[in-house]
Amino acid sequence: MNPKEKLFFVGQKIVSSDNCDQIEYELLLRYGDPQNAHFPAELYEHFVESEEAYREYAGFLNESIPSILHANPGALFSFNIDQQELEYPELFEFLDNLSETQRQRLTIELTENAPIDHAGSYYASYNIKAVKKISDMGYKVAFDDIGSGINTFGNLCLSKDYISRVKWSYINLSKYVSWDQSSGLIKFLSEFADSNQLDFVVEGIENKKTADELCRLGIKFFQGYLYSKPEVIAS
């Protein structure tokens, strides 16, 4: 069996305190039996390490994403793009194939791993030209896991005119620092997002106490097991 045939997406809800009726999911790649699926780290790494291999993954995206959008007409979705994918024309061919209406319902989340190889020259390791191109195509762009990998605050500032959302994972930091220490960073990021008309999503929320503390800081977008475990999405 072609490994691509066992790939599918699950979705985890992104909750808005300002709009309880809004239905939004982050699409997460999975492999295998839906009852016992996992993120296929090695297979995904294979897909993104060369343009030839990526063509197969782009084919999967061309089949799965439009199908999900069609089967869930009232929902918004986001899905992750590795920085290496920005180097391949097949990504932009896939994005170009979607209609204007479909693009309005889809957010592209840029993950934090630095690209393996550059197809062209650009400043440092961050492909701001590709980010701008995705934005110009009519997609919303999210800056995922701010503070991790190459998704630094400096690169956030560099791309803030082309993105609509910043995401930050509370659970990663909570292992190492107290709430009093992390709340200052959360407030700073939230205020930066507000001042630049960006949504600020806090991920990794697992209990009501954390959610209540975030609400007191004025956070409006939440994601985590408290609200939703990843679930199979109709396609």
PDB file of C-alpha atoms in Angstrom:
ATOM      1  CA  MET A   1       0.000   0.000   0.000  1.00  0.00           C
ATOM      2  CA  ASN A   2       1.178   3.514  -0.813  1.00  0.00           C
ATOM      3  CA  PRO A   3       1.963   5.216   2.542  1.00  0.00           C
ATOM      4  CA  LYS A   4       0.045   8.279   1.362  1.00  0.00           C
ATOM      5  CA  GLU A   5      -3.154   6.213   1.393  1.00  0.00           C
ATOM      6  CA  LYS A   6      -2.941   5.909   5.188  1.00  0.00           C
ATOM      7  CA  LEU A   7      -2.516   9.646   5.762  1.00  0.00           C
ATOM      8  CA  PHE A   8      -5.413  11.740   7.030  1.00  0.00           C
ATOM      9  CA  PHE A   9      -6.135  14.822   9.127  1.00  0.00           C
ATOM     10  CA  VAL A  10      -7.681  15.114  12.565  1.00  0.00           C
ATOM     11  CA  GLY A  11      -8.829  18.432  13.970  1.00  0.00           C
ATOM     12  CA  GLN A  12      -8.422  20.194  17.294  1.00  0.00           C
ATOM     13  CA  LYS A  13     -10.771  23.048  18.089  1.00  0.00           C
ATOM     14  CA  ILE A  14      -9.605  26.634  18.428  1.00  0.00           C
ATOM     15  CA  VAL A  15     -12.031  28.426  20.743  1.00  0.00           C
ATOM     16  CA  SER A  16     -12.907  32.128  20.649  1.00  0.00           C
ATOM     17  CA  SER A  17     -14.377  33.749  23.764  1.00  0.00           C
ATOM     18  CA  ASP A  18     -15.755  36.582  21.598  1.00  0.00           C
ATOM     19  CA  ASN A  19     -17.577  34.289  19.162  1.00  0.00           C
ATOM     20  CA  CYS A  20     -18.854  31.060  20.680  1.00  0.00           C
ATOM     21  CA  ASP A  21     -20.643  30.151  17.436  1.00  0.00           C
ATOM     22  CA  GLN A  22     -17.424  30.154  15.414  1.00  0.00           C
ATOM     23  CA  ILE A  23     -16.257  26.652  14.470  1.00  0.00           C
ATOM     24  CA  GLU A  24     -12.536  26.411  13.831  1.00  0.00           C
ATOM     25  CA  TYR A  25     -10.092  23.507  13.821  1.00  0.00           C
ATOM     26  CA  GLU A  26      -6.368  23.132  13.460  1.00  0.00           C
ATOM     27  CA  LEU A  27      -5.789  20.192  11.132  1.00  0.00           C
ATOM     28  CA  LEU A  28      -3.155  17.763  12.422  1.00  0.00           C
ATOM     29  CA  LEU A  29      -1.549  15.138  10.194  1.00  0.00           C
ATOM     30  CA  ARG A  30      -2.022  11.512  11.229  1.00  0.00           C
ATOM     31  CA  TYR A  31      -1.115   8.087   9.859  1.00  0.00           C
ATOM     32  CA  GLY A  32      -2.611   4.625  10.292  1.00  0.00           C
ATOM     33  CA  ASP A  33      -5.806   3.323  11.837  1.00  0.00           C
ATOM     34  CA  PRO A  34      -7.994   6.272  12.954  1.00  0.00           C
ATOM     35  CA  GLN A  35      -8.476   4.588  16.348  1.00  0.00           C
ATOM     36  CA  ASN A  36      -4.727   4.327  16.947  1.00  0.00           C
ATOM     37  CA  ALA A  37      -3.166   6.918  14.665  1.00  0.00           C
ATOM     38  CA  HIS A  38       0.003   8.931  15.227  1.00  0.00           C
ATOM     39  CA  PHE A  39       1.914  11.804  13.688  1.00  0.00           C
ATOM     40  CA  PRO A  40       4.159  10.196  11.030  1.00  0.00           C
ATOM     41  CA  ALA A  41       7.360  12.068  11.868  1.00  0.00           C
ATOM     42  CA  GLU A  42       9.722  10.011   9.699  1.00  0.00           C
ATOM     43  CA  LEU A  43       7.366   9.911   6.708  1.00  0.00           C
ATOM     44  CA  TYR A  44       6.705  13.641   6.901  1.00  0.00           C
ATOM     45  CA  GLU A  45      10.439  14.318   7.132  1.00  0.00           C
ATOM     46  CA  HIS A  46      10.876  12.222   3.989  1.00  0.00           C
ATOM     47  CA  PHE A  47       8.203  14.208   2.162  1.00  0.00           C
ATOM     48  CA  VAL A  48       9.754  17.600   2.907  1.00  0.00           C
ATOM     49  CA  GLU A  49      13.432  16.734   2.414  1.00  0.00           C
ATOM     50  CA  SER A  50      13.307  16.925  -1.393  1.00  0.00           C
ATOM     51  CA  GLU A  51      11.103  18.451  -4.059  1.00  0.00           C
ATOM     52  CA  GLU A  52      10.609  15.066  -5.713  1.00  0.00           C
ATOM     53  CA  ALA A  53       9.286  13.511  -2.500  1.00  0.00           C
ATOM     54  CA  TYR A  54       7.204  16.599  -1.728  1.00  0.00           C
ATOM     55  CA  ARG A  55       5.237  16.195  -4.958  1.00  0.00           C
ATOM     56  CA  GLU A  56       3.595  13.125  -3.415  1.00  0.00           C
ATOM     57  CA  TYR A  57       2.636  15.009  -0.257  1.00  0.00           C
ATOM     58  CA  ALA A  58       1.348  17.943  -2.318  1.00  0.00           C
ATOM     59  CA  GLY A  59      -0.872  15.432  -4.117  1.00  0.00           C
ATOM     60  CA  PHE A  60      -2.283  14.360  -0.747  1.00  0.00           C
ATOM     61  CA  LEU A  61      -2.989  18.005   0.130  1.00  0.00           C
ATOM     62  CA  ASN A  62      -4.708  18.558  -3.224  1.00  0.00           C
ATOM     63  CA  GLU A  63      -7.035  15.666  -2.458  1.00  0.00           C
ATOM     64  CA  SER A  64      -7.663  16.074   1.272  1.00  0.00           C
ATOM     65  CA  ILE A  65      -7.948  19.823   1.951  1.00  0.00           C
ATOM     66  CA  PRO A  66     -10.641  20.634  -0.649  1.00  0.00           C
ATOM     67  CA  SER A  67     -12.550  17.537   0.477  1.00  0.00           C
ATOM     68  CA  ILE A  68     -12.482  18.671   4.124  1.00  0.00           C
ATOM     69  CA  LEU A  69     -13.605  22.187   3.200  1.00  0.00           C
ATOM     70  CA  HIS A  70     -16.455  20.799   1.110  1.00  0.00           C
ATOM     71  CA  ALA A  71     -17.638  18.383   3.824  1.00  0.00           C
ATOM     72  CA  ASN A  72     -17.592  21.059   6.568  1.00  0.00           C
ATOM     73  CA  PRO A  73     -19.083  24.182   4.950  1.00  0.00           C
ATOM     74  CA  GLY A  74     -19.600  26.095   8.193  1.00  0.00           C
ATOM     75  CA  ALA A  75     -16.106  25.629   9.621  1.00  0.00           C
ATOM     76  CA  LEU A  76     -12.757  27.406   9.447  1.00  0.00           C
ATOM     77  CA  PHE A  77      -9.514  25.444   9.326  1.00  0.00           C
ATOM     78  CA  SER A  78      -5.780  25.910   9.707  1.00  0.00           C
ATOM     79  CA  PHE A  79      -2.960  23.538   8.901  1.00  0.00           C
ATOM     80  CA  ASN A  80       0.785  23.460   9.403  1.00  0.00           C
ATOM     81  CA  ILE A  81       3.384  24.227   6.771  1.00  0.00           C
ATOM     82  CA  ASP A  82       7.023  23.415   7.479  1.00  0.00           C
ATOM     83  CA  GLN A  83       9.449  26.165   6.480  1.00  0.00           C
ATOM     84  CA  GLN A  84      11.026  23.762   3.968  1.00  0.00           C
ATOM     85  CA  GLU A  85       7.706  23.492   2.138  1.00  0.00           C
ATOM     86  CA  LEU A  86       7.973  27.202   1.320  1.00  0.00           C
ATOM     87  CA  GLU A  87      10.889  26.312  -0.960  1.00  0.00           C
ATOM     88  CA  TYR A  88       8.818  24.121  -3.280  1.00  0.00           C
ATOM     89  CA  PRO A  89       6.637  25.390  -6.170  1.00  0.00           C
ATOM     90  CA  GLU A  90       4.273  22.457  -5.592  1.00  0.00           C
ATOM     91  CA  LEU A  91       3.060  24.119  -2.377  1.00  0.00           C
ATOM     92  CA  PHE A  92       2.086  27.265  -4.245  1.00  0.00           C
ATOM     93  CA  GLU A  93       0.487  25.247  -7.049  1.00  0.00           C
ATOM     94  CA  PHE A  94      -1.697  23.560  -4.419  1.00  0.00           C
ATOM     95  CA  LEU A  95      -2.599  26.902  -2.823  1.00  0.00           C
ATOM     96  CA  ASP A  96      -3.347  28.405  -6.232  1.00  0.00           C
ATOM     97  CA  ASN A  97      -5.766  25.568  -7.020  1.00  0.00           C
ATOM     98  CA  LEU A  98      -8.127  26.513  -4.186  1.00  0.00           C
ATOM     99  CA  SER A  99     -10.950  28.940  -4.891  1.00  0.00           C
ATOM    100  CA  GLU A 100     -11.183  32.400  -3.346  1.00  0.00           C
ATOM    101  CA  THR A 101     -14.010  31.205  -1.098  1.00  0.00           C
ATOM    102  CA  GLN A 102     -11.934  28.241   0.103  1.00  0.00           C
ATOM    103  CA  ARG A 103      -8.938  30.474   0.793  1.00  0.00           C
ATOM    104  CA  GLN A 104     -11.023  32.673   3.062  1.00  0.00           C
ATOM    105  CA  ARG A 105     -11.688  29.669   5.303  1.00  0.00           C
ATOM    106  CA  LEU A 106      -8.093  28.453   5.526  1.00  0.00           C
ATOM    107  CA  THR A 107      -5.204  29.691   7.668  1.00  0.00           C
ATOM    108  CA  ILE A 108      -1.643  28.596   6.893  1.00  0.00           C
ATOM    109  CA  GLU A 109       0.376  27.990  10.074  1.00  0.00           C
ATOM    110  CA  LEU A 110       4.124  28.433   9.642  1.00  0.00           C
ATOM    111  CA  THR A 111       5.976  26.061  11.937  1.00  0.00           C
ATOM    112  CA  GLU A 112       9.302  26.739  13.580  1.00  0.00           C
ATOM    113  CA  ASN A 113      11.842  24.364  12.006  1.00  0.00           C
ATOM    114  CA  ALA A 114      14.456  26.045   9.817  1.00  0.00           C
ATOM    115  CA  PRO A 115      14.495  24.975   6.153  1.00  0.00           C
ATOM    116  CA  ILE A 116      16.944  22.241   5.196  1.00  0.00           C
ATOM    117  CA  ASP A 117      17.816  23.840   1.879  1.00  0.00           C
ATOM    118  CA  HIS A 118      17.135  27.179   0.193  1.00  0.00           C
ATOM    119  CA  ALA A 119      15.758  27.294  -3.342  1.00  0.00           C
ATOM    120  CA  GLY A 120      16.663  30.992  -3.514  1.00  0.00           C
ATOM    121  CA  SER A 121      18.555  33.607  -1.551  1.00  0.00           C
ATOM    122  CA  TYR A 122      16.934  35.541   1.279  1.00  0.00           C
ATOM    123  CA  TYR A 123      17.830  37.103   4.601  1.00  0.00           C
ATOM    124  CA  ALA A 124      19.007  34.699   7.320  1.00  0.00           C
ATOM    125  CA  SER A 125      16.907  31.526   7.404  1.00  0.00           C
ATOM    126  CA  TYR A 126      13.457  33.095   7.142  1.00  0.00           C
ATOM    127  CA  ASN A 127      11.674  33.194   3.782  1.00  0.00           C
ATOM    128  CA  ILE A 128       9.699  36.409   4.153  1.00  0.00           C
ATOM    129  CA  LYS A 129       9.083  36.550   0.388  1.00  0.00           C
ATOM    130  CA  ALA A 130       7.172  33.278   0.539  1.00  0.00           C
ATOM    131  CA  VAL A 131       5.140  34.477   3.549  1.00  0.00           C
ATOM    132  CA  LYS A 132       4.169  37.626   1.652  1.00  0.00           C
ATOM    133  CA  LYS A 133       3.261  35.560  -1.409  1.00  0.00           C
ATOM    134  CA  ILE A 134       0.869  33.368   0.598  1.00  0.00           C
ATOM    135  CA  SER A 135      -0.731  36.461   2.105  1.00  0.00           C
ATOM    136  CA  ASP A 136      -1.047  38.082  -1.322  1.00  0.00           C
ATOM    137  CA  MET A 137      -2.854  34.956  -2.552  1.00  0.00           C
ATOM    138  CA  GLY A 138      -5.656  35.719  -0.084  1.00  0.00           C
ATOM    139  CA  TYR A 139      -4.781  33.332   2.729  1.00  0.00           C
ATOM    140  CA  LYS A 140      -4.556  34.137   6.395  1.00  0.00           C
ATOM    141  CA  VAL A 141      -1.132  33.247   7.804  1.00  0.00           C
ATOM    142  CA  ALA A 142      -0.379  32.248  11.404  1.00  0.00           C
ATOM    143  CA  PHE A 143       3.014  32.452  13.111  1.00  0.00           C
ATOM    144  CA  ASP A 144       3.102  29.200  15.080  1.00  0.00           C
ATOM    145  CA  ASP A 145       4.944  28.547  18.371  1.00  0.00           C
ATOM    146  CA  ILE A 146       6.392  32.034  18.798  1.00  0.00           C
ATOM    147  CA  GLY A 147       9.760  31.778  20.542  1.00  0.00           C
ATOM    148  CA  SER A 148      10.618  28.329  19.159  1.00  0.00           C
ATOM    149  CA  GLY A 149      13.095  27.544  16.368  1.00  0.00           C
ATOM    150  CA  ILE A 150      13.255  30.292  13.752  1.00  0.00           C
ATOM    151  CA  ASN A 151       9.864  31.666  14.806  1.00  0.00           C
ATOM    152  CA  THR A 152      11.613  34.296  16.863  1.00  0.00           C
ATOM    153  CA  PHE A 153      10.173  37.624  17.952  1.00  0.00           C
ATOM    154  CA  GLY A 154      12.454  39.309  15.410  1.00  0.00           C
ATOM    155  CA  ASN A 155      11.015  37.220  12.566  1.00  0.00           C
ATOM    156  CA  LEU A 156       7.528  37.930  13.875  1.00  0.00           C
ATOM    157  CA  CYS A 157       8.235  41.656  13.571  1.00  0.00           C
ATOM    158  CA  LEU A 158       9.615  41.062  10.078  1.00  0.00           C
ATOM    159  CA  SER A 159       6.426  39.324   8.945  1.00  0.00           C
ATOM    160  CA  LYS A 160       3.716  41.083  10.976  1.00  0.00           C
ATOM    161  CA  ASP A 161       2.313  42.883   7.916  1.00  0.00           C
ATOM    162  CA  TYR A 162       1.604  39.528   6.228  1.00  0.00           C
ATOM    163  CA  ILE A 163       0.159  37.484   9.082  1.00  0.00           C
ATOM    164  CA  SER A 164      -3.114  37.560  10.971  1.00  0.00           C
ATOM    165  CA  ARG A 165      -2.385  35.369  13.976  1.00  0.00           C
ATOM    166  CA  VAL A 166       0.312  34.552  16.533  1.00  0.00           C
ATOM    167  CA  LYS A 167       0.268  31.255  18.451  1.00  0.00           C
ATOM    168  CA  TRP A 168       2.124  30.427  21.637  1.00  0.00           C
ATOM    169  CA  SER A 169       2.216  27.183  23.626  1.00  0.00           C
ATOM    170  CA  TYR A 170       1.686  27.563  27.354  1.00  0.00           C
ATOM    171  CA  ILE A 171       2.314  23.909  28.171  1.00  0.00           C
ATOM    172  CA  ASN A 172       5.924  24.037  26.958  1.00  0.00           C
ATOM    173  CA  LEU A 173       6.856  26.919  29.261  1.00  0.00           C
ATOM    174  CA  SER A 174       4.768  25.761  32.220  1.00  0.00           C
ATOM    175  CA  LYS A 175       7.162  22.853  32.759  1.00  0.00           C
ATOM    176  CA  TYR A 176       9.958  25.248  33.657  1.00  0.00           C
ATOM    177  CA  VAL A 177       8.568  28.484  35.125  1.00  0.00           C
ATOM    178  CA  SER A 178       5.782  29.582  37.462  1.00  0.00           C
ATOM    179  CA  TRP A 179       2.537  31.221  36.366  1.00  0.00           C
ATOM    180  CA  ASP A 180       3.740  34.571  37.755  1.00  0.00           C
ATOM    181  CA  GLN A 181       6.797  34.380  35.513  1.00  0.00           C
ATOM    182  CA  SER A 182       4.991  33.232  32.368  1.00  0.00           C
ATOM    183  CA  SER A 183       2.076  35.655  32.742  1.00  0.00           C
ATOM    184  CA  GLY A 184       4.372  38.602  32.017  1.00  0.00           C
ATOM    185  CA  LEU A 185       5.398  37.079  28.700  1.00  0.00           C
ATOM    186  CA  ILE A 186       1.793  36.238  27.834  1.00  0.00           C
ATOM    187  CA  LYS A 187       0.721  39.803  28.542  1.00  0.00           C
ATOM    188  CA  PHE A 188       3.557  41.202  26.408  1.00  0.00           C
ATOM    189  CA  LEU A 189       2.728  38.953  23.441  1.00  0.00           C
ATOM    190  CA  SER A 190      -0.982  39.678  23.779  1.00  0.00           C
ATOM    191  CA  GLU A 191      -0.412  43.428  23.809  1.00  0.00           C
ATOM    192  CA  PHE A 192       1.932  43.188  20.819  1.00  0.00           C
ATOM    193  CA  ALA A 193      -0.699  41.197  18.911  1.00  0.00           C
ATOM    194  CA  ASP A 194      -3.460  43.646  19.813  1.00  0.00           C
ATOM    195  CA  SER A 195      -1.395  46.651  18.752  1.00  0.00           C
ATOM    196  CA  ASN A 196      -0.775  45.032  15.361  1.00  0.00           C
ATOM    197  CA  GLN A 197      -4.370  43.769  14.850  1.00  0.00           C
ATOM    198  CA  LEU A 198      -3.319  40.127  15.176  1.00  0.00           C
ATOM    199  CA  ASP A 199      -5.184  37.292  16.872  1.00  0.00           C
ATOM    200  CA  PHE A 200      -3.231  35.766  19.752  1.00  0.00           C
ATOM    201  CA  VAL A 201      -3.920  32.074  20.418  1.00  0.00           C
ATOM    202  CA  VAL A 202      -2.616  30.320  23.522  1.00  0.00           C
ATOM    203  CA  GLU A 203      -2.187  26.573  22.960  1.00  0.00           C
ATOM    204  CA  GLY A 204      -1.667  23.717  25.392  1.00  0.00           C
ATOM    205  CA  ILE A 205      -4.442  24.582  27.859  1.00  0.00           C
ATOM    206  CA  GLU A 206      -5.282  21.501  29.895  1.00  0.00           C
ATOM    207  CA  ASN A 207      -7.190  22.757  32.933  1.00  0.00           C
ATOM    208  CA  LYS A 208      -9.792  25.360  33.892  1.00  0.00           C
ATOM    209  CA  LYS A 209      -7.478  27.153  36.326  1.00  0.00           C
ATOM    210  CA  THR A 210      -5.096  28.071  33.506  1.00  0.00           C
ATOM    211  CA  ALA A 211      -8.014  29.067  31.274  1.00  0.00           C
ATOM    212  CA  ASP A 212      -9.417  31.363  33.981  1.00  0.00           C
ATOM    213  CA  GLU A 213      -6.018  33.000  34.517  1.00  0.00           C
ATOM    214  CA  LEU A 214      -5.689  33.590  30.769  1.00  0.00           C
ATOM    215  CA  CYS A 215      -9.156  35.130  30.638  1.00  0.00           C
ATOM    216  CA  ARG A 216      -8.136  37.542  33.391  1.00  0.00           C
ATOM    217  CA  LEU A 217      -5.220  38.597  31.169  1.00  0.00           C
ATOM    218  CA  GLY A 218      -7.644  39.323  28.347  1.00  0.00           C
ATOM    219  CA  ILE A 219      -6.808  36.319  26.147  1.00  0.00           C
ATOM    220  CA  LYS A 220      -9.598  35.592  23.649  1.00  0.00           C
ATOM    221  CA  PHE A 221      -8.392  32.552  21.667  1.00  0.00           C
ATOM    222  CA  PHE A 222      -7.680  29.182  23.264  1.00  0.00           C
ATOM    223  CA  GLN A 223      -6.607  25.703  22.187  1.00  0.00           C
ATOM    224  CA  GLY A 224      -5.896  22.559  24.169  1.00  0.00           C
ATOM    225  CA  TYR A 225      -7.226  19.336  25.650  1.00  0.00           C
ATOM    226  CA  LEU A 226      -9.485  21.306  28.011  1.00  0.00           C
ATOM    227  CA  TYR A 227     -11.590  22.246  24.994  1.00  0.00           C
ATOM    228  CA  SER A 228     -11.018  19.434  22.520  1.00  0.00           C
ATOM    229  CA  LYS A 229      -8.894  16.394  21.895  1.00  0.00           C
ATOM    230  CA  PRO A 230      -7.982  15.868  18.232  1.00  0.00           C
ATOM    231  CA  GLU A 231     -10.939  14.301  16.439  1.00  0.00           C
ATOM    232  CA  VAL A 232     -11.512  12.810  13.000  1.00  0.00           C
ATOM    233  CA  ILE A 233     -12.786  15.433  10.573  1.00  0.00           C
ATOM    234  CA  ALA A 234     -15.350  14.585   7.912  1.00  0.00           C
ATOM    235  CA  SER A 235     -13.910  14.605   4.415  1.00  0.00           C
TER     236      SER A 235
END
